[in-house]
Coordinates of N, CA, C and O in Angstrom, one line a residue:
M1194 N 0.8 -1.1 0.0 CA -0.1 -0.1 -0.1 C 1.0 1.1 -0.2 O 1.9 1.1 1.0
Q1195 N 0.4 2.3 -0.7 CA 1.1 3.4 -0.8 C 0.4 4.7 -0.6 O -0.9 4.3 -0.7
Y1196 N 0.7 5.6 0.1 CA 0.4 6.8 0.6 C 1.0 8.4 0.1 O 2.2 8.3 0.4
K1197 N 0.0 8.7 -0.4 CA 0.6 10.2 -1.2 C 0.3 11.3 0.1 O -0.7 11.4 0.3
V1198 N 1.3 11.9 0.7 CA 1.2 12.9 1.6 C 1.4 14.3 0.9 O 2.5 14.8 0.1
Y1199 N 0.4 15.2 0.8 CA 0.2 16.6 0.3 C 0.5 17.8 1.2 O -0.2 17.6 2.5
N1200 N 0.9 19.0 1.0 CA 0.4 20.1 1.9 C 0.1 20.8 0.8 O 0.5 21.4 -0.3
G1201 N -1.4 21.4 1.0 CA -2.1 21.7 -0.2 C -2.3 20.9 -1.3 O -2.6 19.6 -1.2
A1202 N -1.9 21.5 -2.3 CA -1.7 20.9 -3.7 C -0.5 20.3 -4.0 O 0.1 19.6 -5.0
T1203 N 0.7 20.6 -3.2 CA 2.1 20.0 -3.3 C 2.1 18.9 -2.6 O 2.1 18.3 -1.6
L1204 N 2.8 17.6 -3.4 CA 3.0 16.4 -2.9 C 4.4 16.6 -2.3 O 5.5 16.9 -2.7
L1205 N 4.4 16.3 -1.2 CA 5.5 16.1 -0.2 C 6.4 14.8 -0.2 O 7.4 14.8 -0.2
T1206 N 5.5 13.7 -0.2 CA 6.0 12.5 -0.3 C 5.3 11.3 -0.7 O 3.9 11.5 -0.6
T1207 N 5.8 10.4 -1.4 CA 5.0 8.9 -1.1 C 5.7 8.0 -0.3 O 6.7 7.6 -0.5
L1208 N 4.9 7.6 0.6 CA 5.3 6.4 1.5 C 5.1 4.6 1.1 O 3.5 4.8 0.4
T1209 N 5.6 4.1 1.3 CA 5.2 2.6 1.0 C 5.5 1.9 2.2 O 6.2 1.7 2.9
D1210 N 4.3 1.2 2.4 CA 4.1 0.3 3.6 C 4.6 1.0 5.1 O 4.8 0.4 6.0
T1211 N 4.4 2.4 4.9 CA 4.2 2.8 6.4 C 3.1 3.8 6.3 O 2.7 4.5 5.3
K1212 N 2.8 4.1 7.7 CA 2.0 5.3 7.9 C 1.9 6.2 8.7 O 1.2 6.9 9.4
S1213 N 3.3 6.6 8.7 CA 3.6 7.7 9.8 C 4.8 8.7 8.6 O 5.5 8.2 8.1
Y1214 N 4.6 10.0 9.0 CA 5.0 11.0 8.4 C 5.1 12.5 9.0 O 4.2 12.9 9.7
T1215 N 6.6 12.8 9.5 CA 6.4 14.2 10.3 C 6.9 15.1 9.0 O 8.0 15.0 8.4
V1216 N 5.9 16.2 9.3 CA 6.4 17.4 8.2 C 7.5 18.1 9.1 O 7.0 18.7 9.9
S1217 N 8.5 18.6 8.3 CA 9.4 19.5 9.0 C 9.3 21.0 8.4 O 8.8 21.2 7.3
G1218 N 9.8 21.9 8.7 CA 10.0 23.2 8.1 C 8.8 24.3 8.6 O 8.6 24.9 7.7
L1219 N 7.8 23.7 9.4 CA 6.5 24.5 9.5 C 6.8 25.7 10.2 O 7.8 25.8 11.1
T1220 N 6.0 26.8 9.6 CA 6.1 28.3 10.4 C 5.2 28.3 11.6 O 4.1 27.9 11.3
P1221 N 5.4 28.9 12.9 CA 4.7 29.1 13.8 C 3.6 30.1 13.4 O 3.6 31.0 12.3
L1222 N 2.3 29.8 13.9 CA 1.2 30.4 13.7 C 0.8 30.6 12.4 O 0.2 31.4 11.9
T1223 N 0.8 29.6 11.6 CA 0.2 29.3 10.1 C -0.4 28.3 10.0 O -0.4 27.4 10.6
A1224 N -1.6 28.4 9.0 CA -2.7 27.5 8.7 C -2.2 26.6 7.6 O -1.3 27.0 6.6
Y1225 N -2.5 25.5 7.6 CA -2.0 24.3 6.4 C -2.8 23.5 6.5 O -3.5 23.2 7.3
T1226 N -3.0 23.0 5.1 CA -4.1 21.7 5.0 C -3.2 20.7 4.3 O -2.8 20.4 3.3
F1227 N -3.4 19.6 5.3 CA -2.5 18.5 4.5 C -3.5 17.2 4.2 O -4.8 17.4 4.4
G1228 N -3.1 16.8 3.1 CA -3.9 15.4 2.4 C -3.1 14.0 2.2 O -2.1 14.6 2.3
V1229 N -3.9 13.2 2.5 CA -3.3 12.0 2.1 C -4.2 11.2 1.2 O -5.5 11.1 1.3
I1230 N -3.5 10.6 0.0 CA -4.5 9.6 -1.1 C -3.9 8.3 -0.7 O -2.3 8.3 -0.8
A1231 N -4.8 7.4 -0.6 CA -3.8 6.1 -0.5 C -4.1 5.1 -1.6 O -4.9 5.6 -2.5
N1232 N -2.9 4.5 -2.1 CA -3.0 3.6 -3.6 C -2.8 2.2 -3.3 O -1.9 1.8 -2.2
N1233 N -3.6 1.5 -3.7 CA -3.7 -0.3 -3.4 C -2.8 -0.8 -4.6 O -2.9 -2.0 -4.8
G1234 N -2.3 0.2 -5.3 CA -1.5 -0.7 -6.6 C -2.6 -0.4 -7.8 O -1.8 -0.8 -9.0
L1235 N -3.6 -0.6 -7.5 CA -4.4 -0.2 -8.7 C -5.4 1.2 -8.6 O -5.3 1.5 -10.1
R1236 N -5.5 1.8 -8.2 CA -6.0 3.1 -8.0 C -6.1 4.0 -6.9 O -5.6 3.2 -5.6
D1237 N -6.1 5.1 -7.0 CA -5.9 6.1 -5.8 C -7.5 6.0 -5.3 O -8.5 6.3 -5.7
S1238 N -7.3 6.6 -4.1 CA -8.6 6.7 -3.1 C -8.9 8.5 -3.3 O -8.1 9.1 -3.7
S1239 N -10.0 8.8 -2.5 CA -10.1 10.1 -2.6 C -9.4 10.4 -1.6 O -8.7 10.0 -0.4
K1240 N -8.9 12.1 -1.7 CA -7.7 12.7 -0.8 C -8.7 12.9 0.3 O -10.0 13.1 0.6
V1241 N -8.2 12.5 1.5 CA -8.5 13.1 2.8 C -7.8 14.0 3.2 O -6.8 14.1 3.4
T1242 N -8.0 15.2 3.9 CA -7.7 16.4 4.2 C -7.6 16.5 5.8 O -9.0 16.3 6.2
V1243 N -7.0 17.3 6.5 CA -7.1 18.2 7.7 C -6.5 19.5 7.6 O -5.4 19.3 7.1
A1244 N -7.1 20.3 8.0 CA -6.7 21.8 8.3 C -6.0 22.0 9.8 O -6.9 21.5 10.8
V1245 N -5.1 22.4 10.0 CA -4.2 22.5 11.3 C -3.7 24.1 10.9 O -3.3 24.3 10.1
T1246 N -3.6 24.6 12.0 CA -2.6 26.0 12.6 C -1.8 25.4 13.6 O -1.8 25.2 14.6
T1247 N -0.5 25.9 13.3 CA 0.8 25.5 14.1 C 0.8 26.5 15.2 O 0.2 27.7 15.2
R1248 N 1.2 26.0 16.3 CA 1.3 27.2 17.7 C 2.2 28.0 17.5 O 3.0 27.9 16.5
G1249 N 2.3 29.0 18.4 CA 3.3 30.0 18.5 C 4.6 29.7 19.0 O 4.9 28.5 19.8
V1250 N 5.8 30.1 19.0 CA 7.1 30.0 19.6 C 6.6 30.0 21.0 O 6.2 30.9 21.9
Q1251 N 7.4 28.9 21.7 CA 7.3 29.0 23.2 C 8.6 29.0 24.1 O 9.4 28.8 23.4
L1252 N 8.6 29.6 25.1 CA 9.7 30.0 25.9 C 9.4 29.6 27.4 O 8.4 29.2 27.7
T1253 N 10.3 29.4 27.8 CA 10.3 28.9 29.5 C 10.5 30.0 30.4 O 11.6 30.6 30.2
I1254 N 9.9 30.7 31.2 CA 10.2 31.5 32.1 C 10.5 31.0 33.4 O 9.5 30.4 34.2
P1255 N 11.4 31.0 34.2 CA 11.7 30.2 35.5 C 11.0 31.0 36.3 O 11.6 31.6 37.5
K1256 N 9.7 31.1 36.3 CA 8.9 32.1 37.3 C 7.5 31.7 37.2 O 7.0 31.3 36.0
A1257 N 6.8 31.2 38.5 CA 5.4 30.8 38.2 C 4.5 31.9 37.9 O 4.5 33.0 38.7
L1258 N 3.7 31.9 36.7 CA 2.7 33.0 36.1 C 1.5 32.5 36.3 O 1.3 30.9 36.7
T1259 N 0.5 33.3 36.1 CA -0.9 32.5 35.7 C -1.3 32.2 34.6 O -0.9 32.7 33.7
V1260 N -1.7 30.8 34.7 CA -1.8 30.1 33.5 C -3.3 31.1 32.5 O -4.1 31.4 33.4
G1261 N -2.9 31.5 31.4 CA -4.2 31.9 30.9 C -3.7 33.6 30.5 O -4.5 34.3 29.7
A1262 N -3.0 34.2 31.3 CA -2.7 35.5 31.6 C -1.6 35.8 30.1 O -1.0 35.1 29.6
S1263 N -2.0 37.1 30.0 CA -0.8 37.8 29.0 C 0.0 38.2 29.7 O 0.2 39.1 30.7
V1264 N 1.6 38.1 28.8 CA 2.5 39.0 29.7 C 3.3 39.5 28.3 O 3.0 39.2 26.9
T1265 N 3.9 40.7 28.6 CA 4.5 41.4 27.6 C 6.0 41.6 27.4 O 6.7 41.4 28.4
L1266 N 6.5 41.2 26.6 CA 8.1 40.9 26.3 C 8.5 41.8 25.4 O 8.1 42.5 24.6
S1267 N 9.9 42.1 25.4 CA 10.4 43.1 24.5 C 11.4 42.1 23.6 O 12.1 41.2 24.1
Y1268 N 11.4 42.6 22.5 CA 12.0 41.8 21.6 C 13.2 42.8 20.9 O 12.9 44.1 20.4
V1269 N 14.3 42.5 20.8 CA 15.7 43.3 20.2 C 16.6 42.6 19.5 O 16.7 41.6 19.7
E1270 N 16.9 43.1 18.2 CA 18.0 42.7 17.6 C 19.4 43.5 17.7 O 19.2 44.5 17.8
Y1271 N 20.4 42.7 17.8 CA 21.8 43.3 18.1 C 21.8 44.0 19.2 O 22.4 45.3 19.1
A1272 N 21.2 43.7 20.1 CA 21.3 44.3 21.7 C 23.0 44.6 21.8 O 23.7 43.6 21.5
L1273 N 23.3 45.8 22.7 CA 24.6 45.8 23.1 C 24.8 44.8 24.2 O 24.3 44.2 24.9
G1274 N 26.3 44.1 24.1 CA 26.8 43.0 24.7 C 26.2 41.5 24.1 O 26.7 40.7 24.5
L1275 N 25.3 41.7 23.2 CA 24.9 40.5 22.4 C 25.7 39.9 21.2 O 26.1 38.6 20.9
V1276 N 26.2 40.9 20.7 CA 27.2 40.7 19.6 C 28.8 41.8 19.7 O 28.4 42.5 20.1
P1277 N 29.7 41.1 19.1 CA 30.7 42.2 19.3 C 30.6 43.5 18.6 O 30.4 43.7 17.4
I1278 N 31.0 44.5 19.1 CA 30.8 45.9 18.2 C 31.8 45.6 17.4 O 32.8 45.4 17.0
G1279 N 31.0 46.5 16.4 CA 31.6 46.5 14.9 C 31.0 45.2 14.2 O 31.1 45.4 12.9
S1280 N 30.4 44.2 14.6 CA 30.0 43.1 13.9 C 28.5 43.1 13.4 O 28.0 42.1 13.1
E1281 N 27.8 44.2 13.9 CA 26.5 44.5 13.5 C 26.4 44.9 12.4 O 27.2 45.7 12.2
P1282 N 25.1 44.7 11.6 CA 25.0 45.4 10.5 C 25.0 47.2 10.5 O 24.6 47.5 11.6
S1283 N 25.5 47.8 9.4 CA 25.5 49.3 9.4 C 24.5 49.8 10.1 O 23.3 49.6 9.7
G1284 N 24.4 50.8 10.8 CA 23.2 51.3 11.6 C 22.6 50.7 12.7 O 21.5 51.4 13.2
D1285 N 23.1 49.4 12.9 CA 22.4 48.7 14.1 C 23.2 48.7 15.2 O 22.7 47.8 16.3
F1286 N 23.7 49.5 15.7 CA 24.6 49.7 16.8 C 23.7 49.9 17.8 O 22.9 51.2 18.1
G1287 N 23.8 49.1 18.8 CA 23.1 49.5 20.4 C 21.6 48.8 20.3 O 20.8 48.9 20.9
G1288 N 21.4 47.9 19.2 CA 19.9 47.2 19.0 C 19.0 47.8 18.3 O 18.7 49.0 17.9
T1289 N 18.1 47.0 17.2 CA 17.3 47.5 16.3 C 16.1 46.6 16.0 O 16.3 45.5 17.2
A1290 N 15.1 47.0 15.4 CA 13.9 46.1 15.3 C 13.2 46.0 16.7 O 12.4 45.4 17.0
A1291 N 13.7 46.6 17.8 CA 12.8 46.8 18.9 C 11.4 46.7 19.3 O 11.0 47.6 18.5
K1292 N 10.9 45.7 19.9 CA 9.1 46.1 19.7 C 8.8 45.1 20.9 O 9.5 44.3 21.6
S1293 N 7.5 45.6 21.3 CA 6.8 45.0 22.4 C 6.0 43.8 21.7 O 5.2 43.8 20.8
I1294 N 6.2 42.6 22.3 CA 5.4 41.3 22.0 C 4.6 40.8 23.0 O 5.0 41.1 24.0
T1295 N 3.5 40.1 22.7 CA 2.6 39.6 23.6 C 2.7 38.0 23.6 O 3.0 37.4 22.6
A1296 N 2.7 37.5 24.7 CA 3.0 36.0 25.0 C 1.6 35.7 25.9 O 1.3 36.3 26.7
T1297 N 1.2 34.4 25.8 CA 0.1 33.9 26.6 C 0.8 32.8 27.5 O 1.4 31.8 26.9
V1298 N 0.4 32.6 28.8 CA 1.0 31.6 29.8 C 0.0 30.4 29.5 O -1.1 30.3 29.7
K1299 N 0.9 29.3 28.9 CA 0.3 28.2 28.8 C 0.2 27.2 29.6 O -0.8 26.3 29.7
S1300 N 1.1 26.8 30.7 CA 1.2 26.3 31.4 C 2.3 26.7 32.6 O 3.1 27.2 32.4
V1301 N 2.2 26.0 33.6 CA 3.0 26.2 35.0 C 3.4 24.8 35.6 O 2.5 24.1 35.6
S1302 N 4.6 24.5 35.5 CA 5.1 23.2 36.4 C 6.1 23.6 37.0 O 7.4 24.0 37.1
G1303 N 6.0 23.7 38.7 CA 6.8 24.2 39.9 C 6.6 25.6 39.6 O 5.8 26.3 39.9
S1304 N 8.2 25.9 39.1 CA 8.4 27.5 39.0 C 8.5 27.8 37.7 O 9.3 29.0 37.4
N1305 N 8.5 27.0 36.9 CA 8.5 27.6 35.4 C 7.1 27.5 34.7 O 6.5 26.7 34.6
S1306 N 7.1 28.7 33.9 CA 6.0 29.0 33.0 C 6.3 28.8 31.4 O 7.6 29.2 31.2
A1307 N 5.4 27.9 30.9 CA 5.7 27.9 29.5 C 4.8 29.2 28.8 O 3.7 29.2 29.1
V1308 N 5.1 29.9 28.3 CA 4.6 30.9 27.5 C 4.8 30.8 26.0 O 5.7 30.4 25.4
E1309 N 3.7 31.3 25.2 CA 3.7 31.1 24.1 C 3.6 32.5 23.4 O 2.5 32.9 23.3
L1310 N 4.2 32.9 22.2 CA 4.0 34.2 21.6 C 3.2 34.1 20.6 O 2.6 33.1 20.2
T1311 N 2.1 35.3 20.6 CA 0.8 35.2 20.2 C 1.4 36.1 18.7 O -0.1 36.5 18.0
T1312 N 2.4 36.5 18.2 CA 2.6 37.0 16.9 C 3.7 36.1 16.4 O 4.7 35.7 16.7
D1313 N 3.3 36.5 14.9 CA 4.7 35.7 14.0 C 5.6 36.7 13.4 O 6.2 36.5 12.5
S1314 N 5.5 38.1 14.3 CA 6.4 39.0 13.5 C 7.8 39.0 14.1 O 8.4 40.1 13.6
V1315 N 8.2 38.1 14.5 CA 9.5 38.1 15.2 C 10.0 36.3 14.8 O 9.2 35.4 14.9
S1316 N 11.1 36.3 14.3 CA 11.9 34.9 14.3 C 12.5 34.5 15.3 O 13.5 35.3 15.6
F1317 N 12.2 33.2 15.9 CA 12.8 33.2 17.3 C 13.0 31.8 17.3 O 11.8 31.0 17.2
A1318 N 14.2 31.0 18.1 CA 14.1 29.3 18.2 C 13.0 29.3 19.0 O 12.8 29.7 20.2
D1319 N 12.5 27.8 19.1 CA 11.2 27.5 20.1 C 12.0 26.8 21.2 O 13.0 26.1 20.9
G1320 N 11.6 27.0 22.3 CA 11.9 25.9 23.4 C 13.0 26.5 24.2 O 13.5 26.0 24.9
K1321 N 13.3 28.1 23.8 CA 14.6 28.2 24.6 C 13.9 28.6 26.4 O 12.8 28.8 26.4
A1322 N 14.7 28.4 27.1 CA 14.5 29.0 28.3 C 15.2 30.4 28.6 O 16.4 30.4 28.3
M1323 N 14.5 30.8 29.3 CA 14.9 32.3 29.6 C 15.6 32.3 31.0 O 15.6 31.2 31.8
T1324 N 16.6 33.3 31.2 CA 17.6 33.1 32.4 C 17.2 34.5 33.1 O 17.1 35.3 32.5
L1325 N 17.5 34.5 34.4 CA 17.2 35.7 35.3 C 18.8 36.6 35.5 O 19.6 35.9 35.6
N1326 N 18.9 37.7 34.8 CA 20.1 38.5 35.0 C 20.1 39.2 36.0 O 19.0 39.2 37.1
A1327 N 21.2 39.8 36.3 CA 21.5 40.7 37.6 C 20.7 41.7 37.9 O 20.5 42.3 38.9
A1328 N 20.1 42.1 36.9 CA 19.2 43.2 36.9 C 17.7 43.0 37.2 O 16.9 43.7 37.1
G1329 N 17.8 41.8 37.4 CA 16.3 41.3 37.8 C 15.3 41.3 36.4 O 14.2 41.0 36.5
V1330 N 16.0 40.8 35.1 CA 15.3 40.7 33.9 C 15.5 39.3 33.2 O 16.6 38.7 33.4
Y1331 N 14.4 38.6 32.8 CA 14.4 37.2 32.6 C 14.8 37.5 30.8 O 14.2 38.3 30.2
V1332 N 15.8 37.1 30.1 CA 16.4 37.3 29.0 C 16.3 35.8 28.5 O 17.1 34.7 29.0
A1333 N 16.1 35.7 27.0 CA 16.4 34.4 26.3 C 17.3 34.9 24.9 O 16.7 36.0 24.6
V1334 N 18.1 34.5 24.3 CA 19.1 34.9 23.2 C 19.1 33.7 22.4 O 18.9 32.7 22.4
D1335 N 18.8 34.1 20.9 CA 19.0 33.4 19.7 C 19.6 34.2 18.8 O 19.4 34.7 18.0
G1336 N 21.0 33.6 18.6 CA 21.8 34.5 17.8 C 22.2 36.1 17.9 O 22.3 36.3 19.5
Y1337 N 21.7 36.8 17.2 CA 21.7 38.1 17.3 C 20.3 38.8 17.9 O 20.2 40.0 18.2
K1338 N 19.4 37.6 18.3 CA 18.1 38.1 18.9 C 17.7 38.0 20.2 O 18.3 36.9 20.6
S1339 N 17.1 38.9 20.9 CA 16.7 38.4 22.3 C 15.6 38.8 22.6 O 14.6 39.8 22.0
I1340 N 15.0 38.3 23.7 CA 13.8 38.3 24.1 C 13.8 38.7 25.7 O 14.3 37.9 26.3
Y1341 N 13.2 39.8 26.2 CA 13.4 40.1 27.7 C 12.2 39.9 28.2 O 11.2 40.5 27.8
Y1342 N 11.9 39.7 29.7 CA 10.7 39.7 30.4 C 10.9 40.4 31.6 O 11.8 39.8 32.5
K1343 N 10.4 41.5 31.5 CA 10.7 42.2 33.3 C 9.4 42.2 34.1 O 8.4 42.9 33.6
P1344 N 9.4 41.3 35.0 CA 8.1 41.4 35.8 C 7.8 42.6 36.6 O 8.4 43.3 36.7

């Protein structure tokens, strides 16, 4: 038995004698429609589809927050101390693309809170853990990008 797996109208793969496939490279907070067509060697079945929306990027803040609450985070690219001076793009000294972003507290386990970004306007690695710095601000770093939470 073969299975053709689609993302919209695009054929992703054809599976033979297996019923499992992991789609990679998905974008946070994006709607997708996946479909599967089975083939028994003689003919194709009708395509069966499912529509899904990916979740937002999640971060862990080592502080117990209220599940369901919104928190405001600060996003900055090329912040001072994050990249060597002189290695940032021209005009980006001291940080650029600074903006406030919102996250929702999804769960709390002990003193750790999982928060999910509610915007796709920033690109940031999923699953980063924030750390508390000496100024009392929580920070996560992804290359030249950083997200801050000040309680």
